[in-house]
Amino acid sequence: MSEKASEKMSIVVSCIDHRFWPETLSLCQKKFGHFDSIQLAGASKNIASASNPANKKTLLENIKIAIKLHLAETLILTNHLDCGAYGGSKNFTSFKEEFDFHKKELDRAKKIAEKIFPRLKVKTFFVVKNKKGKVEIK
């Protein structure tokens, strides 16, 4: 094991979207320290409402590996604004509608993850870009 046993490790699940992941992972590193990164199109959608069961299986297997190899204690689930896996922002009439939708999806993913991995602390975040174009975690 490459990490110290006493160092608390996290797992961050994020989307592959180039508009968000570089800054998202940088913010997570500042906030959570060391973590294993799992990137899959749709991020937490693959737990909450996977359109492809193989993606859900792959994501859950990667989480299990991170727990086993790096003793991860926290799972951070993210979704982001204008995610193509959900059809993008055009499928919503407002930011509030999109935010509320993703909040429900993240809550659903959290509940599922907590049942599958009862020892993990699960946190959820919605990733947006502010008026200056900087990524923020909400």
Short mmCIF file of N, CA, C and O in Angstrom, two decimals:
data_model
loop_
_atom_site.label_atom_id
_atom_site.label_comp_id
_atom_site.label_asym_id
_atom_site.label_seq_id
_atom_site.Cartn_x
_atom_site.Cartn_y
_atom_site.Cartn_z
N MET A 1 0.85 -1.17 0.00
CA MET A 1 0.00 0.00 0.00
C MET A 1 0.90 1.23 0.00
O MET A 1 1.79 1.35 0.80
N SER A 2 0.61 2.18 -0.90
CA SER A 2 1.48 3.34 -1.06
C SER A 2 1.18 4.46 -0.06
O SER A 2 2.01 5.31 0.17
N GLU A 3 0.01 4.49 0.49
CA GLU A 3 -0.36 5.54 1.44
C GLU A 3 -0.15 5.05 2.87
O GLU A 3 -0.25 3.87 3.15
N LYS A 4 0.11 5.98 3.75
CA LYS A 4 0.22 5.63 5.17
C LYS A 4 -1.13 5.15 5.66
O LYS A 4 -2.17 5.72 5.32
N ALA A 5 -1.12 4.15 6.49
CA ALA A 5 -2.38 3.59 6.99
C ALA A 5 -3.17 4.62 7.79
O ALA A 5 -4.38 4.59 7.82
N SER A 6 -2.48 5.58 8.41
CA SER A 6 -3.18 6.57 9.22
C SER A 6 -3.74 7.73 8.39
O SER A 6 -4.54 8.50 8.88
N GLU A 7 -3.32 7.85 7.14
CA GLU A 7 -3.79 8.95 6.29
C GLU A 7 -5.19 8.62 5.77
O GLU A 7 -5.42 7.55 5.21
N LYS A 8 -6.11 9.54 5.96
CA LYS A 8 -7.48 9.31 5.52
C LYS A 8 -7.58 9.52 4.01
O LYS A 8 -7.21 10.55 3.49
N MET A 9 -8.08 8.51 3.36
CA MET A 9 -8.22 8.54 1.90
C MET A 9 -9.67 8.68 1.51
O MET A 9 -10.56 8.20 2.22
N SER A 10 -9.88 9.33 0.39
CA SER A 10 -11.21 9.49 -0.18
C SER A 10 -11.22 8.95 -1.61
O SER A 10 -10.17 8.68 -2.19
N ILE A 11 -12.41 8.84 -2.13
CA ILE A 11 -12.63 8.47 -3.53
C ILE A 11 -13.51 9.57 -4.11
O ILE A 11 -14.55 9.90 -3.53
N VAL A 12 -13.11 10.13 -5.24
CA VAL A 12 -13.92 11.15 -5.91
C VAL A 12 -14.42 10.56 -7.22
O VAL A 12 -13.64 10.11 -8.05
N VAL A 13 -15.74 10.59 -7.39
CA VAL A 13 -16.37 10.16 -8.63
C VAL A 13 -16.76 11.43 -9.39
O VAL A 13 -17.55 12.24 -8.89
N SER A 14 -16.17 11.60 -10.57
CA SER A 14 -16.47 12.79 -11.37
C SER A 14 -16.68 12.39 -12.82
O SER A 14 -16.39 11.26 -13.23
N CYS A 15 -17.15 13.35 -13.61
CA CYS A 15 -17.43 13.12 -15.02
C CYS A 15 -16.17 13.33 -15.85
O CYS A 15 -15.20 13.93 -15.39
N ILE A 16 -16.20 12.84 -17.06
CA ILE A 16 -15.07 12.98 -17.98
C ILE A 16 -15.04 14.34 -18.66
O ILE A 16 -14.07 14.65 -19.35
N ASP A 17 -16.04 15.17 -18.47
CA ASP A 17 -16.18 16.44 -19.20
C ASP A 17 -14.99 17.36 -18.92
O ASP A 17 -14.78 17.79 -17.79
N HIS A 18 -14.26 17.69 -19.97
CA HIS A 18 -13.05 18.51 -19.86
C HIS A 18 -13.33 19.92 -19.33
O HIS A 18 -12.43 20.58 -18.82
N ARG A 19 -14.56 20.37 -19.41
CA ARG A 19 -14.90 21.71 -18.91
C ARG A 19 -14.89 21.76 -17.39
O ARG A 19 -14.81 22.84 -16.80
N PHE A 20 -14.99 20.60 -16.75
CA PHE A 20 -15.14 20.57 -15.30
C PHE A 20 -14.08 19.78 -14.54
O PHE A 20 -13.68 20.16 -13.46
N TRP A 21 -13.67 18.61 -15.06
CA TRP A 21 -12.88 17.72 -14.22
C TRP A 21 -11.54 18.28 -13.76
O TRP A 21 -11.18 18.05 -12.60
N PRO A 22 -10.78 19.02 -14.56
CA PRO A 22 -9.48 19.47 -14.03
C PRO A 22 -9.63 20.35 -12.78
O PRO A 22 -8.96 20.12 -11.77
N GLU A 23 -10.52 21.32 -12.85
CA GLU A 23 -10.71 22.20 -11.69
C GLU A 23 -11.42 21.49 -10.55
O GLU A 23 -11.14 21.75 -9.38
N THR A 24 -12.35 20.59 -10.88
CA THR A 24 -13.06 19.85 -9.84
C THR A 24 -12.08 19.04 -9.01
O THR A 24 -12.11 19.07 -7.78
N LEU A 25 -11.20 18.31 -9.68
CA LEU A 25 -10.24 17.48 -8.95
C LEU A 25 -9.26 18.33 -8.15
O LEU A 25 -8.88 17.96 -7.04
N SER A 26 -8.88 19.48 -8.68
CA SER A 26 -8.00 20.39 -7.94
C SER A 26 -8.68 20.89 -6.67
O SER A 26 -8.08 20.92 -5.60
N LEU A 27 -9.95 21.28 -6.79
CA LEU A 27 -10.70 21.74 -5.61
C LEU A 27 -10.85 20.61 -4.59
O LEU A 27 -10.74 20.84 -3.38
N CYS A 28 -11.13 19.40 -5.06
CA CYS A 28 -11.26 18.26 -4.15
C CYS A 28 -9.94 17.97 -3.44
O CYS A 28 -9.94 17.64 -2.25
N GLN A 29 -8.83 18.11 -4.14
CA GLN A 29 -7.54 17.87 -3.49
C GLN A 29 -7.31 18.88 -2.38
O GLN A 29 -6.85 18.52 -1.30
N LYS A 30 -7.66 20.14 -2.61
CA LYS A 30 -7.51 21.16 -1.57
C LYS A 30 -8.42 20.87 -0.38
O LYS A 30 -8.04 21.07 0.76
N LYS A 31 -9.62 20.39 -0.68
CA LYS A 31 -10.62 20.17 0.37
C LYS A 31 -10.43 18.85 1.11
O LYS A 31 -10.62 18.80 2.32
N PHE A 32 -10.02 17.78 0.39
CA PHE A 32 -10.00 16.44 0.99
C PHE A 32 -8.61 15.82 1.07
O PHE A 32 -8.47 14.74 1.63
N GLY A 33 -7.61 16.44 0.48
CA GLY A 33 -6.28 15.84 0.49
C GLY A 33 -6.18 14.74 -0.55
O GLY A 33 -6.71 14.86 -1.65
N HIS A 34 -5.52 13.65 -0.19
CA HIS A 34 -5.31 12.55 -1.13
C HIS A 34 -6.62 11.82 -1.42
O HIS A 34 -7.42 11.59 -0.52
N PHE A 35 -6.79 11.46 -2.68
CA PHE A 35 -7.97 10.69 -3.05
C PHE A 35 -7.70 9.91 -4.32
O PHE A 35 -6.81 10.24 -5.10
N ASP A 36 -8.48 8.86 -4.50
CA ASP A 36 -8.49 8.12 -5.75
C ASP A 36 -9.57 8.75 -6.62
O ASP A 36 -10.66 9.06 -6.15
N SER A 37 -9.26 8.94 -7.89
CA SER A 37 -10.20 9.56 -8.83
C SER A 37 -10.78 8.51 -9.75
O SER A 37 -10.06 7.74 -10.39
N ILE A 38 -12.10 8.51 -9.83
CA ILE A 38 -12.81 7.64 -10.77
C ILE A 38 -13.61 8.56 -11.67
O ILE A 38 -14.48 9.30 -11.20
N GLN A 39 -13.32 8.51 -12.96
CA GLN A 39 -14.03 9.36 -13.91
C GLN A 39 -14.78 8.49 -14.91
O GLN A 39 -14.21 7.58 -15.51
N LEU A 40 -16.06 8.80 -15.03
CA LEU A 40 -16.92 8.06 -15.93
C LEU A 40 -17.98 9.03 -16.44
O LEU A 40 -18.50 9.85 -15.65
N ALA A 41 -18.28 8.98 -17.72
CA ALA A 41 -19.30 9.87 -18.27
C ALA A 41 -20.58 9.76 -17.45
O ALA A 41 -21.06 8.66 -17.18
N GLY A 42 -21.08 10.89 -17.02
CA GLY A 42 -22.29 10.90 -16.20
C GLY A 42 -22.04 10.86 -14.71
O GLY A 42 -22.95 11.04 -13.92
N ALA A 43 -20.81 10.62 -14.30
CA ALA A 43 -20.41 10.58 -12.89
C ALA A 43 -21.40 9.77 -12.05
O ALA A 43 -21.57 8.58 -12.28
N SER A 44 -22.09 10.41 -11.12
CA SER A 44 -22.97 9.72 -10.17
C SER A 44 -24.22 9.14 -10.81
O SER A 44 -24.91 8.32 -10.21
N LYS A 45 -24.53 9.55 -12.03
CA LYS A 45 -25.66 8.98 -12.76
C LYS A 45 -25.50 7.46 -12.85
O LYS A 45 -26.48 6.72 -12.83
N ASN A 46 -24.25 7.01 -12.88
CA ASN A 46 -23.98 5.59 -13.01
C ASN A 46 -24.34 4.79 -11.77
O ASN A 46 -24.39 3.56 -11.82
N ILE A 47 -24.61 5.46 -10.67
CA ILE A 47 -25.14 4.80 -9.48
C ILE A 47 -26.64 5.07 -9.37
O ILE A 47 -27.42 4.15 -9.17
N ALA A 48 -27.04 6.32 -9.55
CA ALA A 48 -28.43 6.72 -9.32
C ALA A 48 -29.39 6.21 -10.38
O ALA A 48 -30.48 5.74 -10.06
N SER A 49 -29.01 6.34 -11.65
CA SER A 49 -29.93 5.99 -12.73
C SER A 49 -29.15 5.57 -13.97
O SER A 49 -29.33 6.13 -15.05
N ALA A 50 -28.32 4.57 -13.80
CA ALA A 50 -27.45 4.12 -14.90
C ALA A 50 -28.27 3.68 -16.10
O ALA A 50 -29.19 2.89 -15.98
N SER A 51 -27.90 4.22 -17.26
CA SER A 51 -28.55 3.77 -18.50
C SER A 51 -27.88 2.50 -19.02
O SER A 51 -28.45 1.80 -19.84
N ASN A 52 -26.68 2.23 -18.53
CA ASN A 52 -25.94 1.05 -18.92
C ASN A 52 -25.50 0.31 -17.65
O ASN A 52 -24.63 0.80 -16.93
N PRO A 53 -26.07 -0.86 -17.37
CA PRO A 53 -25.71 -1.59 -16.15
C PRO A 53 -24.21 -1.89 -16.03
O PRO A 53 -23.67 -1.97 -14.94
N ALA A 54 -23.53 -2.04 -17.16
CA ALA A 54 -22.09 -2.30 -17.12
C ALA A 54 -21.33 -1.12 -16.52
O ALA A 54 -20.33 -1.32 -15.82
N ASN A 55 -21.79 0.10 -16.78
CA ASN A 55 -21.14 1.27 -16.19
C ASN A 55 -21.30 1.28 -14.68
O ASN A 55 -20.36 1.62 -13.96
N LYS A 56 -22.47 0.93 -14.20
CA LYS A 56 -22.69 0.88 -12.76
C LYS A 56 -21.78 -0.18 -12.13
O LYS A 56 -21.13 0.08 -11.11
N LYS A 57 -21.72 -1.34 -12.76
CA LYS A 57 -20.88 -2.41 -12.24
C LYS A 57 -19.41 -1.98 -12.21
O LYS A 57 -18.71 -2.19 -11.22
N THR A 58 -18.94 -1.35 -13.28
CA THR A 58 -17.55 -0.88 -13.35
C THR A 58 -17.26 0.14 -12.26
O THR A 58 -16.24 0.07 -11.57
N LEU A 59 -18.16 1.11 -12.08
CA LEU A 59 -17.98 2.13 -11.06
C LEU A 59 -17.92 1.50 -9.66
O LEU A 59 -17.01 1.79 -8.88
N LEU A 60 -18.85 0.63 -9.36
CA LEU A 60 -18.87 -0.01 -8.03
C LEU A 60 -17.64 -0.87 -7.80
O LEU A 60 -17.08 -0.88 -6.69
N GLU A 61 -17.17 -1.55 -8.83
CA GLU A 61 -15.95 -2.35 -8.71
C GLU A 61 -14.74 -1.46 -8.43
O GLU A 61 -13.88 -1.81 -7.61
N ASN A 62 -14.66 -0.31 -9.08
CA ASN A 62 -13.55 0.61 -8.83
C ASN A 62 -13.60 1.18 -7.42
O ASN A 62 -12.55 1.37 -6.79
N ILE A 63 -14.78 1.44 -6.92
CA ILE A 63 -14.91 1.91 -5.53
C ILE A 63 -14.42 0.82 -4.58
O ILE A 63 -13.66 1.11 -3.64
N LYS A 64 -14.82 -0.42 -4.82
CA LYS A 64 -14.37 -1.54 -3.98
C LYS A 64 -12.85 -1.67 -3.99
O LYS A 64 -12.23 -1.90 -2.95
N ILE A 65 -12.25 -1.50 -5.14
CA ILE A 65 -10.79 -1.59 -5.25
C ILE A 65 -10.12 -0.48 -4.44
O ILE A 65 -9.15 -0.72 -3.72
N ALA A 66 -10.64 0.74 -4.54
CA ALA A 66 -10.07 1.86 -3.78
C ALA A 66 -10.20 1.64 -2.27
O ALA A 66 -9.28 1.98 -1.52
N ILE A 67 -11.29 1.06 -1.85
CA ILE A 67 -11.46 0.75 -0.43
C ILE A 67 -10.43 -0.29 0.01
O ILE A 67 -9.76 -0.13 1.03
N LYS A 68 -10.30 -1.34 -0.79
CA LYS A 68 -9.39 -2.44 -0.44
C LYS A 68 -7.93 -2.01 -0.48
O LYS A 68 -7.18 -2.27 0.46
N LEU A 69 -7.52 -1.34 -1.54
CA LEU A 69 -6.10 -1.02 -1.72
C LEU A 69 -5.64 0.19 -0.91
O LEU A 69 -4.50 0.22 -0.45
N HIS A 70 -6.51 1.18 -0.77
CA HIS A 70 -6.08 2.44 -0.15
C HIS A 70 -6.85 2.79 1.12
O HIS A 70 -6.72 3.89 1.63
N LEU A 71 -7.66 1.85 1.58
CA LEU A 71 -8.43 2.03 2.82
C LEU A 71 -9.26 3.31 2.80
O LEU A 71 -9.36 4.02 3.81
N ALA A 72 -9.86 3.60 1.66
CA ALA A 72 -10.69 4.81 1.53
C ALA A 72 -11.81 4.80 2.56
O ALA A 72 -12.42 3.76 2.83
N GLU A 73 -12.05 5.97 3.14
CA GLU A 73 -13.07 6.13 4.17
C GLU A 73 -14.23 7.01 3.72
O GLU A 73 -15.30 6.97 4.32
N THR A 74 -14.00 7.83 2.69
CA THR A 74 -15.02 8.77 2.24
C THR A 74 -15.21 8.64 0.74
O THR A 74 -14.24 8.50 -0.01
N LEU A 75 -16.46 8.68 0.32
CA LEU A 75 -16.82 8.65 -1.09
C LEU A 75 -17.45 10.00 -1.43
O LEU A 75 -18.42 10.40 -0.80
N ILE A 76 -16.87 10.68 -2.41
CA ILE A 76 -17.39 11.98 -2.84
C ILE A 76 -18.01 11.79 -4.21
O ILE A 76 -17.32 11.46 -5.18
N LEU A 77 -19.32 11.97 -4.29
CA LEU A 77 -20.06 11.82 -5.54
C LEU A 77 -20.34 13.20 -6.11
O LEU A 77 -20.83 14.08 -5.39
N THR A 78 -20.06 13.38 -7.39
CA THR A 78 -20.31 14.68 -8.02
C THR A 78 -21.16 14.52 -9.28
O THR A 78 -21.14 13.47 -9.92
N ASN A 79 -21.87 15.55 -9.60
CA ASN A 79 -22.50 15.76 -10.89
C ASN A 79 -22.20 17.20 -11.26
O ASN A 79 -21.82 18.00 -10.40
N HIS A 80 -22.38 17.55 -12.54
CA HIS A 80 -22.08 18.92 -12.94
C HIS A 80 -23.15 19.51 -13.84
O HIS A 80 -23.91 18.78 -14.48
N LEU A 81 -23.16 20.80 -13.89
CA LEU A 81 -24.06 21.58 -14.73
C LEU A 81 -23.83 21.21 -16.20
O LEU A 81 -22.68 20.97 -16.60
N ASP A 82 -24.88 21.16 -16.97
CA ASP A 82 -24.81 20.95 -18.42
C ASP A 82 -24.19 19.61 -18.78
O ASP A 82 -23.45 19.49 -19.76
N CYS A 83 -24.49 18.58 -18.00
CA CYS A 83 -23.92 17.25 -18.25
C CYS A 83 -24.62 16.59 -19.44
O CYS A 83 -25.85 16.42 -19.44
N GLY A 84 -23.84 16.22 -20.44
CA GLY A 84 -24.38 15.59 -21.63
C GLY A 84 -25.04 14.25 -21.37
O GLY A 84 -25.96 13.85 -22.08
N ALA A 85 -24.59 13.53 -20.34
CA ALA A 85 -25.20 12.23 -20.01
C ALA A 85 -26.65 12.39 -19.58
O ALA A 85 -27.43 11.44 -19.67
N TYR A 86 -26.99 13.58 -19.12
CA TYR A 86 -28.38 13.88 -18.74
C TYR A 86 -29.09 14.71 -19.81
O TYR A 86 -30.19 15.19 -19.60
N GLY A 87 -28.43 14.93 -20.95
CA GLY A 87 -29.04 15.71 -22.02
C GLY A 87 -28.67 17.18 -21.99
O GLY A 87 -29.14 17.95 -22.82
N GLY A 88 -27.85 17.59 -21.02
CA GLY A 88 -27.40 18.98 -20.94
C GLY A 88 -28.41 19.93 -20.32
O GLY A 88 -29.55 19.55 -20.03
N SER A 89 -27.99 21.17 -20.16
CA SER A 89 -28.85 22.20 -19.55
C SER A 89 -30.09 22.49 -20.38
O SER A 89 -31.10 22.95 -19.83
N LYS A 90 -30.03 22.20 -21.67
CA LYS A 90 -31.19 22.48 -22.54
C LYS A 90 -32.43 21.68 -22.14
O LYS A 90 -33.54 22.04 -22.51
N ASN A 91 -32.24 20.61 -21.37
CA ASN A 91 -33.38 19.81 -20.91
C ASN A 91 -34.08 20.39 -19.70
O ASN A 91 -35.03 19.78 -19.20
N PHE A 92 -33.61 21.53 -19.21
CA PHE A 92 -34.18 22.15 -18.02
C PHE A 92 -34.60 23.58 -18.36
O PHE A 92 -33.99 24.24 -19.20
N THR A 93 -35.62 24.07 -17.68
CA THR A 93 -36.12 25.42 -17.96
C THR A 93 -35.36 26.50 -17.20
O THR A 93 -35.47 27.67 -17.55
N SER A 94 -34.60 26.09 -16.18
CA SER A 94 -33.87 27.08 -15.39
C SER A 94 -32.72 26.40 -14.66
O SER A 94 -32.68 25.16 -14.54
N PHE A 95 -31.81 27.23 -14.14
CA PHE A 95 -30.73 26.70 -13.32
C PHE A 95 -31.31 25.99 -12.10
O PHE A 95 -30.86 24.90 -11.74
N LYS A 96 -32.33 26.59 -11.47
CA LYS A 96 -32.93 26.00 -10.27
C LYS A 96 -33.49 24.61 -10.57
O LYS A 96 -33.29 23.68 -9.79
N GLU A 97 -34.18 24.46 -11.70
CA GLU A 97 -34.73 23.15 -12.05
C GLU A 97 -33.60 22.13 -12.24
O GLU A 97 -33.68 21.00 -11.75
N GLU A 98 -32.54 22.54 -12.92
CA GLU A 98 -31.41 21.63 -13.14
C GLU A 98 -30.71 21.30 -11.83
O GLU A 98 -30.39 20.13 -11.56
N PHE A 99 -30.49 22.30 -10.99
CA PHE A 99 -29.86 22.09 -9.69
C PHE A 99 -30.69 21.13 -8.85
O PHE A 99 -30.16 20.17 -8.27
N ASP A 100 -32.01 21.37 -8.77
CA ASP A 100 -32.90 20.51 -7.97
C ASP A 100 -32.90 19.08 -8.49
O ASP A 100 -32.89 18.12 -7.71
N PHE A 101 -32.89 18.92 -9.81
CA PHE A 101 -32.84 17.58 -10.41
C PHE A 101 -31.56 16.86 -9.98
O PHE A 101 -31.61 15.71 -9.53
N HIS A 102 -30.43 17.54 -10.11
CA HIS A 102 -29.16 16.90 -9.75
C HIS A 102 -29.05 16.64 -8.25
O HIS A 102 -28.45 15.65 -7.85
N LYS A 103 -29.64 17.49 -7.45
CA LYS A 103 -29.67 17.27 -6.00
C LYS A 103 -30.38 15.95 -5.71
O LYS A 103 -29.90 15.13 -4.92
N LYS A 104 -31.51 15.72 -6.38
CA LYS A 104 -32.25 14.46 -6.19
C LYS A 104 -31.45 13.26 -6.69
O LYS A 104 -31.42 12.22 -6.04
N GLU A 105 -30.80 13.41 -7.83
CA GLU A 105 -29.97 12.33 -8.36
C GLU A 105 -28.81 12.01 -7.41
O GLU A 105 -28.52 10.84 -7.14
N LEU A 106 -28.16 13.05 -6.91
CA LEU A 106 -27.05 12.84 -5.98
C LEU A 106 -27.53 12.21 -4.68
O LEU A 106 -26.86 11.33 -4.13
N ASP A 107 -28.69 12.64 -4.19
CA ASP A 107 -29.26 12.03 -2.97
C ASP A 107 -29.57 10.55 -3.21
O ASP A 107 -29.31 9.71 -2.34
N ARG A 108 -30.11 10.22 -4.39
CA ARG A 108 -30.41 8.82 -4.72
C ARG A 108 -29.12 8.02 -4.78
O ARG A 108 -29.03 6.92 -4.21
N ALA A 109 -28.10 8.57 -5.44
CA ALA A 109 -26.81 7.87 -5.53
C ALA A 109 -26.20 7.67 -4.15
O ALA A 109 -25.64 6.60 -3.86
N LYS A 110 -26.32 8.68 -3.30
CA LYS A 110 -25.78 8.59 -1.94
C LYS A 110 -26.45 7.46 -1.16
O LYS A 110 -25.76 6.65 -0.52
N LYS A 111 -27.77 7.37 -1.23
CA LYS A 111 -28.49 6.32 -0.50
C LYS A 111 -28.09 4.93 -1.00
O LYS A 111 -27.90 4.01 -0.20
N ILE A 112 -27.95 4.78 -2.29
CA ILE A 112 -27.55 3.49 -2.85
C ILE A 112 -26.13 3.14 -2.40
O ILE A 112 -25.86 2.02 -1.97
N ALA A 113 -25.22 4.12 -2.50
CA ALA A 113 -23.82 3.89 -2.11
C ALA A 113 -23.72 3.55 -0.62
O ALA A 113 -22.92 2.69 -0.23
N GLU A 114 -24.50 4.23 0.21
CA GLU A 114 -24.46 3.94 1.66
C GLU A 114 -24.93 2.53 1.96
O GLU A 114 -24.43 1.90 2.90
N LYS A 115 -25.89 2.01 1.20
CA LYS A 115 -26.34 0.63 1.40
C LYS A 115 -25.27 -0.37 0.96
O LYS A 115 -25.06 -1.38 1.61
N ILE A 116 -24.62 -0.07 -0.16
CA ILE A 116 -23.62 -0.99 -0.69
C ILE A 116 -22.32 -0.93 0.12
O ILE A 116 -21.67 -1.95 0.34
N PHE A 117 -21.96 0.28 0.56
CA PHE A 117 -20.70 0.52 1.29
C PHE A 117 -20.99 1.20 2.63
O PHE A 117 -20.71 2.37 2.83
N PRO A 118 -21.57 0.46 3.58
CA PRO A 118 -22.02 1.09 4.83
C PRO A 118 -20.89 1.71 5.67
O PRO A 118 -21.17 2.58 6.49
N ARG A 119 -19.66 1.32 5.44
CA ARG A 119 -18.55 1.88 6.22
C ARG A 119 -18.04 3.21 5.66
O ARG A 119 -17.28 3.92 6.33
N LEU A 120 -18.43 3.54 4.45
CA LEU A 120 -17.97 4.78 3.83
C LEU A 120 -18.84 5.96 4.25
O LEU A 120 -20.06 5.84 4.33
N LYS A 121 -18.19 7.09 4.48
CA LYS A 121 -18.91 8.35 4.63
C LYS A 121 -19.12 8.88 3.21
O LYS A 121 -18.17 8.98 2.44
N VAL A 122 -20.36 9.18 2.84
CA VAL A 122 -20.66 9.60 1.47
C VAL A 122 -21.07 11.07 1.48
O VAL A 122 -21.94 11.49 2.24
N LYS A 123 -20.40 11.84 0.60
CA LYS A 123 -20.70 13.27 0.43
C LYS A 123 -21.06 13.51 -1.03
O LYS A 123 -20.56 12.82 -1.91
N THR A 124 -21.89 14.51 -1.26
CA THR A 124 -22.29 14.83 -2.63
C THR A 124 -22.06 16.32 -2.92
O THR A 124 -22.20 17.16 -2.03
N PHE A 125 -21.71 16.59 -4.18
CA PHE A 125 -21.48 17.96 -4.62
C PHE A 125 -21.96 18.15 -6.05
O PHE A 125 -21.81 17.26 -6.88
N PHE A 126 -22.51 19.33 -6.30
CA PHE A 126 -22.89 19.72 -7.65
C PHE A 126 -21.88 20.75 -8.12
O PHE A 126 -21.60 21.73 -7.42
N VAL A 127 -21.31 20.53 -9.29
CA VAL A 127 -20.23 21.36 -9.80
C VAL A 127 -20.79 22.31 -10.86
O VAL A 127 -21.48 21.87 -11.79
N VAL A 128 -20.48 23.60 -10.71
CA VAL A 128 -20.95 24.63 -11.64
C VAL A 128 -19.78 25.55 -12.00
O VAL A 128 -18.74 25.51 -11.36
N LYS A 129 -20.00 26.38 -12.99
CA LYS A 129 -19.05 27.46 -13.29
C LYS A 129 -19.72 28.77 -12.88
O LYS A 129 -20.88 29.02 -13.20
N ASN A 130 -18.95 29.62 -12.16
CA ASN A 130 -19.50 30.90 -11.74
C ASN A 130 -19.46 31.90 -12.89
O ASN A 130 -19.04 31.57 -14.01
N LYS A 131 -19.85 33.13 -12.63
CA LYS A 131 -19.92 34.15 -13.67
C LYS A 131 -18.56 34.46 -14.28
O LYS A 131 -18.47 34.94 -15.41
N LYS A 132 -17.49 34.19 -13.56
CA LYS A 132 -16.14 34.42 -14.07
C LYS A 132 -15.58 33.18 -14.78
O LYS A 132 -14.44 33.17 -15.21
N GLY A 133 -16.39 32.12 -14.88
CA GLY A 133 -15.96 30.91 -15.56
C GLY A 133 -15.15 29.94 -14.70
O GLY A 133 -14.61 28.96 -15.20
N LYS A 134 -15.08 30.21 -13.41
CA LYS A 134 -14.34 29.34 -12.49
C LYS A 134 -15.28 28.27 -11.96
O LYS A 134 -16.45 28.50 -11.65
N VAL A 135 -14.74 27.07 -11.80
CA VAL A 135 -15.52 25.95 -11.27
C VAL A 135 -15.72 26.14 -9.76
O VAL A 135 -14.79 26.50 -9.04
N GLU A 136 -16.94 25.88 -9.32
CA GLU A 136 -17.29 25.91 -7.90
C GLU A 136 -18.01 24.62 -7.55
O GLU A 136 -18.73 24.05 -8.38
N ILE A 137 -17.81 24.18 -6.34
CA ILE A 137 -18.49 22.99 -5.83
C ILE A 137 -19.57 23.46 -4.87
O ILE A 137 -19.29 24.15 -3.91
N LYS A 138 -20.80 23.06 -5.14
CA LYS A 138 -21.94 23.45 -4.29
C LYS A 138 -22.49 22.24 -3.55
O LYS A 138 -22.49 21.16 -4.03
#
